[in-house]
């Protein structure tokens, strides 16, 4: 009878409570978890290295006859065994050993050892090798690649290898599609070439399972009941007529797509992609209005206090003239203010609530939540999105991102969402001219800045550090602030960084927006979303230290009004090739999608999507960088599998796939 992959690892022989606890620290609870705990690399033990060819640092398999052994009393007591293979001596050293071990190294016996060679004094030695003792010269080694596992304290490689060896002798379910055989192979491969092939085939399996689950989730969503929010009283027209600008065609199209979704009785899950400055926020406001027309509430999530505050101001400005009540909830508010806000969220008095992570708290209860809007979604994990979603029956969700995600990735990673793209910038936007400048040219730039400020325009000066650091040679915000304040005595200069209190940050931002400061010296806290149309100049210190996407975001803080804008990328002389490449790409293009492609070449999607930082990626085998090229195959194969008729081989395959991968990751892949 075959084993149940979901069964406890304790079913394996020799696993007691202590070992079980240690395995738990590696996330290994079930047999399946152990099977999916794959080697990080392999050691080649198929060849014996002659001692004369041994070099320090090599991991090698060696043979030799025992010449002698002795207990040494240096800094610590140790056992030293000298072996010789007819050409050269090697010392094997052990610091933990017992009498019987010592006795076993009898002169004239043969030892086969595996370990890392190192010089100890003038002698080549191996400390704590794995070894076997033979009476006669050992036979040629078996061609075997020995797995090396990620592990934790108190769990050695030998122990882990024994455990995964035990997996080999179990009888695994053998429906088609269950990738057990491939997984077992990766624990005991016999050919380096086949390892990558097998890994890639498993990655494909895993991504397909993920895709199918996302698609099924979308189907399931279509069966859920949401509050239908069809066109009603024309409140939206009121907003449009009051706007200081005319919507772009792209905005109009995306608003229409969104409002159509809202009119349905199934919950919307729509992703709006739009480059920095394309005007996503107003789309959110139109969606919120639709909910309000129906007496329902909207929650708007922002990843930072600054952004939440800014959205609050914008929504107030847009919606309060229409008699709509907009509130703000952040973790930085006083307990009293929080309590009051919570009360007016609960009784429905606040129709739109903007907030940060604070909106996730359990104590936040809505009266009639029908719409959840998430801005800069790549900053949040999937899990957090779900928590907020649970606050309404099945609220509609609108998710916005400025990260240009390559289409193939969108199709797989966001297979459960509908996607709208704002592919047009508002008219009258002046292009941003980008310059690069070596830091020694800073005095000239400051002179230029003086002229700009004298004309009534505003500027940002962004630094990568808050305070000077011994390790990193970069101009810190605090230094830049002092420097610029003394160089520009006729202007008001403010300093803003992430270590300041929330209220302080918000007040500085408000004052900058109101024109009370002309220059804002800041760290990259101004990266996301900050919108001050009168700011036309952006100076970025040590731009060589930042990634393309981040630089593009920062640059997007200017060029938001009618005046020509400029961005200066200051770099430290001696930039690396890659750094130069990034700065040039930025100088040449203002197109977020083009830059994303360049970035993809330089860094890979994991970094661009912020998946790595947010810990959102939970693929066991697949790697978004390495396996990005598989995506078209993933879509094609999964779509075929989903079409397969019940009882067919493909259908069985699909089920096998889902059974394994879906249960391997409950958070991501729960169907
Ligand atoms: P993002 O897409 O980066 O979030 P925002 O929503 O912050 O962009 O919009 C950037 C700026 O452009 C804001 O000042 C906003 O009021 C303004 N804006 C939005 N749509 C238009 C438009 N159609 N015409 C002119 N300005 C617009
Ligand atoms: Mg925005």
PDB file of C-alpha atoms in Angstrom, residues 4-25 27-37 160 163-164 166-167 170 172:
ATOM      1  CA  UNK A   4       0.033   9.135   2.498  1.00  0.00           C
ATOM      2  CA  UNK A   5       2.236  12.098   1.568  1.00  0.00           C
ATOM      3  CA  UNK A   6       0.304  14.152   4.104  1.00  0.00           C
ATOM      4  CA  UNK A   7       1.257  11.741   6.889  1.00  0.00           C
ATOM      5  CA  UNK A   8       3.621  12.855   9.639  1.00  0.00           C
ATOM      6  CA  UNK A   9       7.385  12.454   9.195  1.00  0.00           C
ATOM      7  CA  UNK A  10       7.301  10.677  12.517  1.00  0.00           C
ATOM      8  CA  UNK A  11       6.147   7.658  10.531  1.00  0.00           C
ATOM      9  CA  UNK A  12       9.727   7.251   9.320  1.00  0.00           C
ATOM     10  CA  UNK A  13      11.889   5.009  11.423  1.00  0.00           C
ATOM     11  CA  UNK A  14      14.118   6.653  13.983  1.00  0.00           C
ATOM     12  CA  UNK A  15      12.299   9.960  14.213  1.00  0.00           C
ATOM     13  CA  UNK A  16      11.696  10.765  17.861  1.00  0.00           C
ATOM     14  CA  UNK A  17      10.079  13.851  19.390  1.00  0.00           C
ATOM     15  CA  UNK A  18      13.387  15.733  19.515  1.00  0.00           C
ATOM     16  CA  UNK A  19      14.256  15.207  15.864  1.00  0.00           C
ATOM     17  CA  UNK A  20      10.672  15.968  14.947  1.00  0.00           C
ATOM     18  CA  UNK A  21      10.956  19.319  16.657  1.00  0.00           C
ATOM     19  CA  UNK A  22      14.227  20.080  14.865  1.00  0.00           C
ATOM     20  CA  UNK A  23      12.666  19.193  11.526  1.00  0.00           C
ATOM     21  CA  UNK A  24       9.756  21.471  12.379  1.00  0.00           C
ATOM     22  CA  UNK A  25      12.187  24.363  12.447  1.00  0.00           C
ATOM     23  CA  UNK A  27       9.129  23.585   8.049  1.00  0.00           C
ATOM     24  CA  UNK A  28       9.175  19.820   7.740  1.00  0.00           C
ATOM     25  CA  UNK A  29       6.150  18.235   9.362  1.00  0.00           C
ATOM     26  CA  UNK A  30       4.763  15.847   6.792  1.00  0.00           C
ATOM     27  CA  UNK A  31       6.427  13.295   4.537  1.00  0.00           C
ATOM     28  CA  UNK A  32       5.646  15.617   1.648  1.00  0.00           C
ATOM     29  CA  UNK A  33       7.532  18.475   3.310  1.00  0.00           C
ATOM     30  CA  UNK A  34      10.591  16.280   3.630  1.00  0.00           C
ATOM     31  CA  UNK A  35      10.290  15.203   0.024  1.00  0.00           C
ATOM     32  CA  UNK A  36      10.134  18.820  -1.077  1.00  0.00           C
ATOM     33  CA  UNK A  37      13.118  19.772   1.084  1.00  0.00           C
ATOM     34  CA  UNK A 160      19.217  14.387   6.744  1.00  0.00           C
ATOM     35  CA  UNK A 163      16.026  10.534   6.250  1.00  0.00           C
ATOM     36  CA  UNK A 164      15.729  11.301   2.559  1.00  0.00           C
ATOM     37  CA  UNK A 166      14.418   6.373   3.772  1.00  0.00           C
ATOM     38  CA  UNK A 167      11.970   8.221   1.514  1.00  0.00           C
ATOM     39  CA  UNK A 170       8.544   4.161   0.549  1.00  0.00           C
ATOM     40  CA  UNK A 172       4.543   6.738  -3.199  1.00  0.00           C
TER      41      UNK A 172
END
